[in-house]
């Protein structure tokens, strides 16, 4: 296994793997060897196995990162199966996926960029993986550790008929709207969310809604639609006047727009409703991301913290939707989801479940 990306998720994953490695070898006969770890600056290579408890110090002292050399190292190892785990948010790394698959490596990733790039690239990845009998797994692309993509696949492949998928797909925006009311300024809630580490360093990366739009594209493509990111109807929560400039400028000027948001929340509260930022794809082939009002009794109004919630309406689950809810972001649940994909991959290769 080669690990690309040692940020929040990569670090957590390596520590989780270290805890579970003995158990996997003893109880499941799965012998996972990390033969390389790289980030954008440094890479650590090992012929037998990276010393997991000390990977950080060793990576620090190791050679300059070089993805070509990194993958060659994995390919020339004596082990029977080669897996790359891309834990970056990079658009550059996925450009190599088709080549890596055709060289005989499987790929597992929480990175959404490959699945939301051009439809041609999306199809090519799958064609090559199939032709080469390799795997491309990305269950954490939507809902992190929650079983969103797998559930949709199970429904479709068992012949259910899709009607609508509706959900709160952003942990950050979930937190913001779970804490926003007429008693607080919107700008204040955004600042608090940033201080608590719920937002990206530049909160506009979350509030633009682009991440939610990417998740809708991924689900729509699972449905077989040829949807491009530009076709998602997207309501950005970043005021037009604040879309350029630094994150600091944005946060400083955001209070100028508090009145606009407070008019919306007040009108919702008057009708016993709340505001939620929701992504929807429907039978008519439309995908949209926008701010909506829901009655306080609705499942979307009763979520906590940074929960995600996804409601699948299908022919089988028509009167009552199939609902998946829980933390949909964060290092622990995302790293565990990536790990679960690796164990699924081992099972496909013949490990007993
Ligand atoms: N955070 C979550 O809750 C969550 C949930 C679901 C999915 N995800 C996805 O998981 C992925 C990782 O997220 P994260 O929060 O761990 O990100 P992060 O903390 O920003 O870490 C990204 C890592 O990728 C490395 N990297 C970037 N470009 C690279 C390149 N060209 N070659 C090699 N390494 C490169 C960075 O290297 P340096 O260390 O050298 O900068 C860094 O180690 C993202 O795609 C994200 O969307 C995250």
PDB file of C-alpha atoms in Angstrom, residues 91 161 181 222 311 313 331:
ATOM      1  CA  UNK A  91      -6.848  17.891  -8.599  1.00  0.00           C
ATOM      2  CA  UNK A 161     -36.685   2.798  -8.707  1.00  0.00           C
ATOM      3  CA  UNK A 181     -31.445  31.728  14.889  1.00  0.00           C
ATOM      4  CA  UNK A 222     -24.091   6.618  -9.481  1.00  0.00           C
ATOM      5  CA  UNK A 311     -33.219  10.789   2.646  1.00  0.00           C
ATOM      6  CA  UNK A 313     -37.131   8.255  -1.733  1.00  0.00           C
ATOM      7  CA  UNK A 331     -10.866  12.733  10.729  1.00  0.00           C
TER       8      UNK A 331
END
